[in-house]
Tab-separated table of C-alpha atoms and ligand atoms in Angstrom:
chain	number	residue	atom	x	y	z
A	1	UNK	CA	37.457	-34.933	14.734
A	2	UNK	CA	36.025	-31.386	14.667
A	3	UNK	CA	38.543	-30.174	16.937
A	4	UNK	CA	40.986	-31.954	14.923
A	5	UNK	CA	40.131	-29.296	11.919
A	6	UNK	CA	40.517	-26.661	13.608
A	7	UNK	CA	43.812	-27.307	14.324
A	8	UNK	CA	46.026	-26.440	11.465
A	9	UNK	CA	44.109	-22.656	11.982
A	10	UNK	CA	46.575	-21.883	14.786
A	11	UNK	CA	49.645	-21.085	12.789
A	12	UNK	CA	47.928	-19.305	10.867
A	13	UNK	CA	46.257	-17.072	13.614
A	14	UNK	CA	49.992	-17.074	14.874
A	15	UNK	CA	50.756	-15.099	11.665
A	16	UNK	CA	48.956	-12.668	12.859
A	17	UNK	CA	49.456	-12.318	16.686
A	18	UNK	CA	50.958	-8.676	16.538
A	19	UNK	CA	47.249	-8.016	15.815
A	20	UNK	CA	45.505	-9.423	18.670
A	21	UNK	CA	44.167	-9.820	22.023
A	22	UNK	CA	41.053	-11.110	20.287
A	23	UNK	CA	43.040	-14.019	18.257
A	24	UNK	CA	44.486	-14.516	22.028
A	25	UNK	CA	41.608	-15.143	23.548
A	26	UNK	CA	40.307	-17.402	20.712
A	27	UNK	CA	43.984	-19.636	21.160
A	28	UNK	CA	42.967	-19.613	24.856
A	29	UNK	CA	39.301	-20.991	23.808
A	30	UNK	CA	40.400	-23.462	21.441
A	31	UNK	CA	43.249	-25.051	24.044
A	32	UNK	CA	40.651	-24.726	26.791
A	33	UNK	CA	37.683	-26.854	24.738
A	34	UNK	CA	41.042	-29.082	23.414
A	35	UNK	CA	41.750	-29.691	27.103
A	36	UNK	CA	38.447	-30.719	28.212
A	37	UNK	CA	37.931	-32.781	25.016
A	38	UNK	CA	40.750	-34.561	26.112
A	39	UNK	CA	39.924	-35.223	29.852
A	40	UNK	CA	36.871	-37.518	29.700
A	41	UNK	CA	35.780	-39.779	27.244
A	42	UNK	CA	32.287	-38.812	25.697
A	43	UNK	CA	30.626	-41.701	28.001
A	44	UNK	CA	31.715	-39.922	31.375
A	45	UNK	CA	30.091	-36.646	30.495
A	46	UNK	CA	26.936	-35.820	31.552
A	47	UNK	CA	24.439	-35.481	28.933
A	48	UNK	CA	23.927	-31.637	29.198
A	49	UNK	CA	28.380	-31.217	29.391
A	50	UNK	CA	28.403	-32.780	25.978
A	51	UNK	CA	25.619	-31.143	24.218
A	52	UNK	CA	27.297	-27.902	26.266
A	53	UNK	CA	30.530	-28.626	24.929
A	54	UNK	CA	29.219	-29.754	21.084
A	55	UNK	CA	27.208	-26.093	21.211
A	56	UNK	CA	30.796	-24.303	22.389
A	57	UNK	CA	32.639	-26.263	19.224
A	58	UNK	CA	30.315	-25.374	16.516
A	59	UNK	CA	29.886	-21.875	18.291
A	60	UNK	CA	34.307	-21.592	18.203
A	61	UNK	CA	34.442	-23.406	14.662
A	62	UNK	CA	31.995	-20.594	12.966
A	63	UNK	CA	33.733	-17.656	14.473
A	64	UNK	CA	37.335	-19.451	13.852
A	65	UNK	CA	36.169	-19.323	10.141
A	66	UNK	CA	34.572	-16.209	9.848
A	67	UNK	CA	37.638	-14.957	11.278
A	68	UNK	CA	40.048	-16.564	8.889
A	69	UNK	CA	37.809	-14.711	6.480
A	70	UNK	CA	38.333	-11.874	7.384
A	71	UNK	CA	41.811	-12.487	8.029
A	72	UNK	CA	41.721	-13.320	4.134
A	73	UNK	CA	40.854	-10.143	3.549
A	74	UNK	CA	42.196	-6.724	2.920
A	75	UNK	CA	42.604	-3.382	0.848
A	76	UNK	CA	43.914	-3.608	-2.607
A	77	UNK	CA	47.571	-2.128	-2.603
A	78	UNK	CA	48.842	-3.573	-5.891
A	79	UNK	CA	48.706	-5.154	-8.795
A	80	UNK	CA	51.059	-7.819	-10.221
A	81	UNK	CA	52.881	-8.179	-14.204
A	82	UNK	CA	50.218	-10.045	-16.362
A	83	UNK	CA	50.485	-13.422	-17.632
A	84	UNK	CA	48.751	-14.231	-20.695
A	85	UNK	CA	47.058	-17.189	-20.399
A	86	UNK	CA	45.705	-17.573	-24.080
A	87	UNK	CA	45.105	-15.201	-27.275
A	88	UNK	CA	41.725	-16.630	-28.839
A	89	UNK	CA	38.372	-14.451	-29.528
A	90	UNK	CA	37.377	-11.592	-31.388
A	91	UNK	CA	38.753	-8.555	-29.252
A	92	UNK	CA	35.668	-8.028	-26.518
A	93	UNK	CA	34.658	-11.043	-24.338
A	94	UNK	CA	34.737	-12.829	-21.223
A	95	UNK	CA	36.267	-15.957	-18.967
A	96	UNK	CA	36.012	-17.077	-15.770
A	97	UNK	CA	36.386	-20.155	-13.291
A	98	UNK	CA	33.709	-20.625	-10.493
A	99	UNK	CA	34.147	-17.902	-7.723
A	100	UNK	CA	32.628	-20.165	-5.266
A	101	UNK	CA	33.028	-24.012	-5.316
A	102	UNK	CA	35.908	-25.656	-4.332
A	103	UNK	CA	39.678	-25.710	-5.865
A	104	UNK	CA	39.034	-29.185	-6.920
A	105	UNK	CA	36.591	-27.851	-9.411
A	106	UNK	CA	39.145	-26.040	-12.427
A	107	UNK	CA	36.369	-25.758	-15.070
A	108	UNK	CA	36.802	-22.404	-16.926
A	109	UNK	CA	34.124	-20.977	-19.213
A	110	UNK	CA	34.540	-18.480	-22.594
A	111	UNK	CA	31.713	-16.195	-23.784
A	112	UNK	CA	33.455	-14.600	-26.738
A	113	UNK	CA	31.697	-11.130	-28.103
A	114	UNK	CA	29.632	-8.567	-26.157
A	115	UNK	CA	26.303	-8.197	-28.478
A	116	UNK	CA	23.694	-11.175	-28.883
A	117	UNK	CA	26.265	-14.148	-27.898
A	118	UNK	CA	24.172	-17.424	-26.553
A	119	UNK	CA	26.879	-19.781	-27.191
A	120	UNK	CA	29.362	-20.611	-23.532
A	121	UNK	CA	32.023	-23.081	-23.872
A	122	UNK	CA	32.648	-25.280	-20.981
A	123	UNK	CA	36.572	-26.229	-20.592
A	124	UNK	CA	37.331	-28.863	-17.827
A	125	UNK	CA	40.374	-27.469	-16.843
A	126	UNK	CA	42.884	-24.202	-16.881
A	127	UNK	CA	45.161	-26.611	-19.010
A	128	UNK	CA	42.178	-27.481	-21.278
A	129	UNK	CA	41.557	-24.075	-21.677
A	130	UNK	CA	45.065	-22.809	-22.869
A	131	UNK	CA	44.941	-26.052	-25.194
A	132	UNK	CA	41.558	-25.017	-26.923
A	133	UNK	CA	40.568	-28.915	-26.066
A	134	UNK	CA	37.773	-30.932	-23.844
A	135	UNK	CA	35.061	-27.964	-23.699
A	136	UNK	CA	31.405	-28.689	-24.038
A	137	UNK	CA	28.828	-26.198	-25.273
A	138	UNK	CA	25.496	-24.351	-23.299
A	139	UNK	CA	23.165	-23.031	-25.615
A	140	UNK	CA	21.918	-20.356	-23.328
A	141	UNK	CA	18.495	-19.807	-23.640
A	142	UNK	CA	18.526	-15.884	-23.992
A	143	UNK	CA	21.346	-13.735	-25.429
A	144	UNK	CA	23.688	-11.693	-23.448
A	145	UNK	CA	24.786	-8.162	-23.539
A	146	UNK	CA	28.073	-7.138	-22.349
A	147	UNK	CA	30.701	-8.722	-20.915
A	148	UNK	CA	29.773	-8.543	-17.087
A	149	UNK	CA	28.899	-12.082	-16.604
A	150	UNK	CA	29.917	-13.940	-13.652
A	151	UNK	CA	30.132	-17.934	-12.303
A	152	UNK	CA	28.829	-18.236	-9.142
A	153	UNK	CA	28.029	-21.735	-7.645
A	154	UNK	CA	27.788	-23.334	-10.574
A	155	UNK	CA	25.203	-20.863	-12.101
A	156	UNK	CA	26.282	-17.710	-14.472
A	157	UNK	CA	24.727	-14.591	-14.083
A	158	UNK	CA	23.884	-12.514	-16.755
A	159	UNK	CA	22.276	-9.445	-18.415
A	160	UNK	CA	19.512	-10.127	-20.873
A	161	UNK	CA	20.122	-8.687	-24.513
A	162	UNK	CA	18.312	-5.572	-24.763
A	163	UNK	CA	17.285	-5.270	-21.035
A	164	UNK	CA	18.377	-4.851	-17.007
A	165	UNK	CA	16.862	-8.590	-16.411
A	166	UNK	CA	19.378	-10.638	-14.601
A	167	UNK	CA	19.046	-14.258	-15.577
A	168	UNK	CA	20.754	-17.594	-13.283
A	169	UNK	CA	21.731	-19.861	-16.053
A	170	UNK	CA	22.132	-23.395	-14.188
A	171	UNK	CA	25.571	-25.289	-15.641
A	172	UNK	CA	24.082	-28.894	-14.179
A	173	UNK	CA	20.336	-28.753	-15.265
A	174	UNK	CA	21.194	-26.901	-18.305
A	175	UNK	CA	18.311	-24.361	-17.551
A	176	UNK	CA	17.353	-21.082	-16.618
A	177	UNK	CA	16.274	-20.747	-13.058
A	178	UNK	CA	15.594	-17.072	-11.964
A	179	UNK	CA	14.968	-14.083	-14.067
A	180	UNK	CA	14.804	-11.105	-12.844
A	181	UNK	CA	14.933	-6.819	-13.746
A	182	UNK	CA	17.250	-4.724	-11.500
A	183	UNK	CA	15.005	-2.116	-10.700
A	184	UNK	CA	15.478	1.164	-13.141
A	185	UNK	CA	19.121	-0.595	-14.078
A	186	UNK	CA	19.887	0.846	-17.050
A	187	UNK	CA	20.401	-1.053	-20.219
A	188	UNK	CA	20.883	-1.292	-23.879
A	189	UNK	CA	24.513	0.843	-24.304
A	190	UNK	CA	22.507	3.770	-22.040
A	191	UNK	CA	25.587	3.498	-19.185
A	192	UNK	CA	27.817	1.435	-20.256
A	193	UNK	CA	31.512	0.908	-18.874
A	194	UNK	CA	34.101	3.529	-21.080
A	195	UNK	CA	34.701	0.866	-23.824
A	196	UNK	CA	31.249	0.819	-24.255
A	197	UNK	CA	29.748	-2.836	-25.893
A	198	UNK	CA	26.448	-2.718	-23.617
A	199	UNK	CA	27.980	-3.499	-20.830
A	200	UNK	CA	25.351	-1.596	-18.551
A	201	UNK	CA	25.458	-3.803	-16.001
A	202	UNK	CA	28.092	-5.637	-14.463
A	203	UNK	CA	27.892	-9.379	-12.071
A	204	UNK	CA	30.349	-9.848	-9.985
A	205	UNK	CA	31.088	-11.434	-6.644
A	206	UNK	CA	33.607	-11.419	-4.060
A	207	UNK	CA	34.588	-13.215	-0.580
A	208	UNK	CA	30.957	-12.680	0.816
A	209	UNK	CA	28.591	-13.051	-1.917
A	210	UNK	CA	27.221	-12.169	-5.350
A	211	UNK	CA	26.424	-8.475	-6.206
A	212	UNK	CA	25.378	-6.348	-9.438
A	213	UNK	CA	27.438	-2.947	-10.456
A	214	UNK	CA	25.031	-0.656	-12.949
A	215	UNK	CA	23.380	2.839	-12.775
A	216	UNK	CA	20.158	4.473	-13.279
A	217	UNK	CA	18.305	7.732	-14.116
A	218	UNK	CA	18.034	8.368	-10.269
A	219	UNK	CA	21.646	7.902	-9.776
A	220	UNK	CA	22.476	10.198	-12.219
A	221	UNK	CA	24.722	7.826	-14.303
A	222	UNK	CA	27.018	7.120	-11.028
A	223	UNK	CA	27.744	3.575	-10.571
A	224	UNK	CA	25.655	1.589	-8.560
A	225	UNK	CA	26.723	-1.486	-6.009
A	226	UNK	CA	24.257	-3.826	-5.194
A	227	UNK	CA	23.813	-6.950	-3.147
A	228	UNK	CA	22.106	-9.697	-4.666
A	229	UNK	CA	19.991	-12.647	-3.449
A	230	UNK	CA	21.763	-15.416	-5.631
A	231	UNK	CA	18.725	-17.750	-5.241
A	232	UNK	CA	15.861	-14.635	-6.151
A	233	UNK	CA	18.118	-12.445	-7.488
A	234	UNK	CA	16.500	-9.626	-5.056
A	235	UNK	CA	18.515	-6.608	-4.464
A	236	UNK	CA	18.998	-6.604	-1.026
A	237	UNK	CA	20.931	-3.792	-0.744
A	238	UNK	CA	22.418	-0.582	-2.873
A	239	UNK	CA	25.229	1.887	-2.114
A	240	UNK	CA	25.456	5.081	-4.363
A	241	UNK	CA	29.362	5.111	-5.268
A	242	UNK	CA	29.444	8.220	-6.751
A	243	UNK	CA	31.578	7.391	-9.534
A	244	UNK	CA	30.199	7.829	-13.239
A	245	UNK	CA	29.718	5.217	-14.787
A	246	UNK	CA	30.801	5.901	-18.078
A	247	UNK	CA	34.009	7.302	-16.904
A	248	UNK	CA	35.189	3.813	-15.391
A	249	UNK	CA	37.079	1.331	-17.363
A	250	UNK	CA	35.984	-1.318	-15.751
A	251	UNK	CA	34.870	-2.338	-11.985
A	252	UNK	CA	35.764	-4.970	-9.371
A	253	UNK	CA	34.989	-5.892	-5.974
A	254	UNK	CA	37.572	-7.501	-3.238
A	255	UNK	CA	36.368	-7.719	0.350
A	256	UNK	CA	33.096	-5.570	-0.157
A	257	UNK	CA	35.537	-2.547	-1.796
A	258	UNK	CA	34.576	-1.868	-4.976
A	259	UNK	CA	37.364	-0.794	-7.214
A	260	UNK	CA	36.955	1.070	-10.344
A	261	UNK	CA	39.629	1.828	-13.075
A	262	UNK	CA	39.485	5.155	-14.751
A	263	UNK	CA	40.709	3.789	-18.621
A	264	UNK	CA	40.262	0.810	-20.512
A	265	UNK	CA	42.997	2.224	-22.622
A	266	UNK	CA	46.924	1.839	-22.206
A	267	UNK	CA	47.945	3.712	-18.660
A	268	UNK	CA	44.760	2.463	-17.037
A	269	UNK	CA	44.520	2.564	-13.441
A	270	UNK	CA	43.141	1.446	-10.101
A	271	UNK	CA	41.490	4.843	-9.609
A	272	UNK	CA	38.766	5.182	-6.797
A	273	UNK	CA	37.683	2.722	-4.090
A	274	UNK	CA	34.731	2.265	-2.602
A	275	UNK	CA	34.079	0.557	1.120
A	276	UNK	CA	30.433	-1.156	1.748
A	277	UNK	CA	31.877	-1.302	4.995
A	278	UNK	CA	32.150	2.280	5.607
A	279	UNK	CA	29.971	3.724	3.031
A	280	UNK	CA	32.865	5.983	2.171
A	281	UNK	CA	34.956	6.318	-1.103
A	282	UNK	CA	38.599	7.180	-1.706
A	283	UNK	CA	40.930	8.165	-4.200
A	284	UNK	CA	43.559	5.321	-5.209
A	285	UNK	CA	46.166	5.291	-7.447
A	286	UNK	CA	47.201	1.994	-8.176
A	287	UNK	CA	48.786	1.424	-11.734
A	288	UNK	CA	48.763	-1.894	-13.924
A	289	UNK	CA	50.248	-3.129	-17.075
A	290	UNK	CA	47.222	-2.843	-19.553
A	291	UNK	CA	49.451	-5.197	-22.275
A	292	UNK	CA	47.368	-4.891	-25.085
A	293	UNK	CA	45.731	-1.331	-24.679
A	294	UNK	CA	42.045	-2.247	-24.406
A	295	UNK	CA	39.774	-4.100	-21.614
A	296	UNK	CA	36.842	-5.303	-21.599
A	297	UNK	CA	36.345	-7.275	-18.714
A	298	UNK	CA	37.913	-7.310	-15.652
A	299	UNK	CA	36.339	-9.693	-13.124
A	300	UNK	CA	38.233	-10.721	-9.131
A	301	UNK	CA	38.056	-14.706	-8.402
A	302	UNK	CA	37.879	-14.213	-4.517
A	303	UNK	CA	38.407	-18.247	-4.495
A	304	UNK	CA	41.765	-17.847	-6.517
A	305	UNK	CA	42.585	-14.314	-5.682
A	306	UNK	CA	43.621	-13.560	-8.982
A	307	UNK	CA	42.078	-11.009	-11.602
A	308	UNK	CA	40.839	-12.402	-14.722
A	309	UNK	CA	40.862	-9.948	-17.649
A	310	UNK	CA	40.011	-10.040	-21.453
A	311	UNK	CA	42.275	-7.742	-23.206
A	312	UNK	CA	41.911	-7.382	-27.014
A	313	UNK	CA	41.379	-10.802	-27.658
A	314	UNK	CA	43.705	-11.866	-25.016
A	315	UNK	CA	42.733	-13.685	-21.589
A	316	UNK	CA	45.318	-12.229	-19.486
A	317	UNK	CA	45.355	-13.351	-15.672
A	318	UNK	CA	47.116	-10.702	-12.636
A	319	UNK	CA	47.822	-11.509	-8.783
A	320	UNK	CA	46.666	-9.150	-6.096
A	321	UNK	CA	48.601	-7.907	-3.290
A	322	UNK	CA	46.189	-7.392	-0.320
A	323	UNK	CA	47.416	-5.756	2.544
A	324	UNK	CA	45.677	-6.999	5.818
A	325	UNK	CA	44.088	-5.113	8.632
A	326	UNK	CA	42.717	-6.961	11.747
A	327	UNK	CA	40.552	-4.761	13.649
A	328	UNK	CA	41.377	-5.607	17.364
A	329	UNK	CA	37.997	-3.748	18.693
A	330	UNK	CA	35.652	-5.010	16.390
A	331	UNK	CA	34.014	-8.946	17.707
A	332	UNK	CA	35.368	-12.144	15.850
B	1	NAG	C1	39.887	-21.260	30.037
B	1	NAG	O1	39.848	-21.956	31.266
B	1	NAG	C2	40.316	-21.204	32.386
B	1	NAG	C3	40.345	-22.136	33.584
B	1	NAG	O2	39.159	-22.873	33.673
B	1	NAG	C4	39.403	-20.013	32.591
B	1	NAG	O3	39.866	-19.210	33.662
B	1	NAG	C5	39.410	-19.165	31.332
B	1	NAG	O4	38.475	-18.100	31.454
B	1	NAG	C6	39.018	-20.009	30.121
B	1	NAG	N1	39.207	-19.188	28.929
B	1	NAG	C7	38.343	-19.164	27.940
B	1	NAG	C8	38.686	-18.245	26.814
B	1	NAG	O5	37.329	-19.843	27.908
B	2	NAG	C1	26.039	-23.449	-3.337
B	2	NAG	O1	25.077	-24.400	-3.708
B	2	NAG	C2	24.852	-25.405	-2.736
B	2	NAG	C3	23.839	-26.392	-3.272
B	2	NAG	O2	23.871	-26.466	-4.639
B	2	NAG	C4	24.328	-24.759	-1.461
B	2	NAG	O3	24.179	-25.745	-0.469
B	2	NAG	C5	25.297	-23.688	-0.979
B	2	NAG	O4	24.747	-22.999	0.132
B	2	NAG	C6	25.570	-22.696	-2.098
B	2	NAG	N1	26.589	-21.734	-1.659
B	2	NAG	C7	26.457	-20.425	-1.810
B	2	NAG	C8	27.595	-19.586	-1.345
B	2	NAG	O5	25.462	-19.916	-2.324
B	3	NAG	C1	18.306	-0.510	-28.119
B	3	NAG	O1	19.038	0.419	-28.869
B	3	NAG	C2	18.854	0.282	-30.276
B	3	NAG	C3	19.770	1.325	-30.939
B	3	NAG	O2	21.089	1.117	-30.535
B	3	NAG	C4	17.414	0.497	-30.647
B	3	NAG	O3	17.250	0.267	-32.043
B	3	NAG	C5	16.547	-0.475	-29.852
B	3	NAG	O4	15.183	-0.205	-30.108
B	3	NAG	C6	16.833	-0.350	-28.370
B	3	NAG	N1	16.081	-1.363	-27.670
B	3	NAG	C7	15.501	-1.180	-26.495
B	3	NAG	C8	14.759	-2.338	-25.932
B	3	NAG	O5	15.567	-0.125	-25.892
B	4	NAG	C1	50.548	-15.557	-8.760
B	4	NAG	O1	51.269	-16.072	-7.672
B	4	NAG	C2	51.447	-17.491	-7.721
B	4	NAG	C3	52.122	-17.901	-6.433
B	4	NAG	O2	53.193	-17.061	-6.116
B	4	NAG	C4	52.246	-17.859	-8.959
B	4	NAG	O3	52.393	-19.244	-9.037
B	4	NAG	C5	51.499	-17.346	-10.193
B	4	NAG	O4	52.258	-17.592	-11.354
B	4	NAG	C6	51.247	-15.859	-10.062
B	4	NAG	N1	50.413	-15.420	-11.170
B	4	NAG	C7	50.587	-14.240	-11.746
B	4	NAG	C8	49.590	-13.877	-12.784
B	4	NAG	O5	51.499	-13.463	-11.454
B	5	NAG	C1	37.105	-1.376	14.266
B	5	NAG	O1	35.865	-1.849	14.761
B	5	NAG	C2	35.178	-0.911	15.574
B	5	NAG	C3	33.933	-1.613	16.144
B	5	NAG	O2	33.337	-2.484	15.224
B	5	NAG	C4	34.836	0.315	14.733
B	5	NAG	O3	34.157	1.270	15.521
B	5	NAG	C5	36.132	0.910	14.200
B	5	NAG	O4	35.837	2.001	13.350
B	5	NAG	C6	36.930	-0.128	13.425
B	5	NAG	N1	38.224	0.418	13.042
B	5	NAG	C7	38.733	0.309	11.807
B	5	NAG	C8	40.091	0.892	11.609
B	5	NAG	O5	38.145	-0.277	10.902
């Protein structure tokens, strides 16, 4: 049955074969353990071949994923038209669909304003959504500030009107789990994005977790990446971008790059990367159509691959073109 999963994974590796004597050598695994699945029926394995064999599956199944991952995954080289989804809200806000749970799950959620807002509105489906029907409310239990909210798991993450505290509002229990300050974040309009509306500090996550984007006094005002614990909301770990903070637009992350526009204005574009990988920035110049001449918020769905945007009381959707690099010397 396991095996049986893993299957449908070969074309896809296939797609990629020009890359690879490491996606090789995995096709060689996976026929090899197929084989010797297929030679004796569990019974007529010794009891050590079939826990050996079980350890090699789960073992091949793990690094078949992790690879498809990463396979997933590349560097941001452009930007599709926008579609415009709806035109509802005042002109600053937010929207968003889980960036974790699974397709089956279509539930988007709409935190109009930037300032003081507690009220989220719960929409069953995309379709729901553009038809303004089937929503339930949250009540959220602290006001926001900002528009840098994020799902993640079926918990938002947000900043705490008039401070850095990060609070995990649970959709299910209707409750608010963790709180928790981002050490010397800055808050209260002190570094916000260029638009300003207190959006100090931005939640966001992409393909391999949940992570902050703020700055503080130490920093100098330059933006600030950090991974988060999404159960304790520890920082686990910060990279100094080097970017001011107030000179970005707005900020997103695909693939551990973080990706920072230079405008929230009309001619905004995908100005400077930076790679957690690599610790190292670079210049980019990738342009989009900013429709209605004023973002603020600007969030990647690493489940959908899209990029969700609020633009002057529009919620405006874009594709992503990633183009893919499989690193042949690196382990799978
Ligand atoms: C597959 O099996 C052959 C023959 O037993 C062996 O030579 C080869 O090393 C195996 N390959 C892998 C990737 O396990
Ligand atoms: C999502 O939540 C479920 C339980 O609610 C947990 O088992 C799973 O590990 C979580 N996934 C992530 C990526 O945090
Ligand atoms: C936040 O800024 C406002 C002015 O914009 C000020 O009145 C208020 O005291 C500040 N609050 C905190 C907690 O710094
Ligand atoms: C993104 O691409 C998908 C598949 O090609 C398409 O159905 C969808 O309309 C596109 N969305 C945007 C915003 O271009
Ligand atoms: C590929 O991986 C190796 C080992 O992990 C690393 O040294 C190298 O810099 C990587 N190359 C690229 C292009 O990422």
């Amino acid at each position: 049955q396991q095996m049986s999963d893993l299957l449908p994974l070969l074309p896809v590796l296939d797609q990629f074969r020009s890359d690879s004597r490491l996606i090789a050598a995995l096709r060689a695994e996976v026929a090899n353990v197929s084989l010797e699945l297929g030679w004796p029926c569990r019974e007529e394995l010794g009891p050590s071949t079939h826990e050996e064999l079980q350890q090699r599956l789960l073992l091949l199944q793990a690094r078949l994923h992790a690879c498809l991952q990463r396979l997933g995954c590349g560097k941001l080289t452009g930007v599709s038209n926008p579609i415009t989804v709806r035109a509802s809200g005042s002109r600053f806000g937010s929207w968003m669909s889980d960036t974790v749970t699974p397709s089956a799950d279509s539930r988007v959620w709409y935190m109009d304003g930037y300032l003081r807002g507690r009220r989220v509105l719960e929409f069953r489906t995309l379709d729901d959504f553009v038809a303004g029907q089937n929503f339930i409310q949250h009540l959220l239990p602290h006001p926001w500030a900002g528009t840098g909210h994020v799902v993640f798991n079926g918990s938002l993450f947000y900043n705490k009107y008039q401070s850095n505290v990060a609070v995990k509002y649970h959709f299910g229990s209707r409750s608010a789990l963790v709180q928790r300050s981002l050490p010397g974040a800055g808050y209260n309009n002190t570094f916000p994005y260029s638009w300003g509306g207190f959006s100090d500090i931005d939640f966001m996550a992409d393909e391999s977790g949940l992570w902050a984007v703020y700055t503080t006094q130490q920093n100098a005002g330059n933006i600030v990446l950090s991974r988060l614990d999404p159960h304790s909301l520890e920082v686990l770990r910060s990279w100094d971008t080097g970017y001011p903070k107030r000179s970005a637009g707005e900020s997103f992350l695909i693939c551990g790059t973080l990706y920072v526009t230079n405008s929230h204005l009309a001619g905004a574009k995908v100005y400077f990367a930076y790679d957690t990988g690599s610790s190292s920035s670079e210049h980019t110049d990738i342009p989009f159509h900013n429709q209605y001449s004023h973002i603020s918020m600007l969030d990647y769905n690493p489940r959908q691959r899209v990029l969700y945007t609020w633009n002057n009381g529009h919620q405006v959707v874009y594709n992503v073109t990633l183009f893919h690099v499989v690193n042949t010397s690196g382990d799978i």
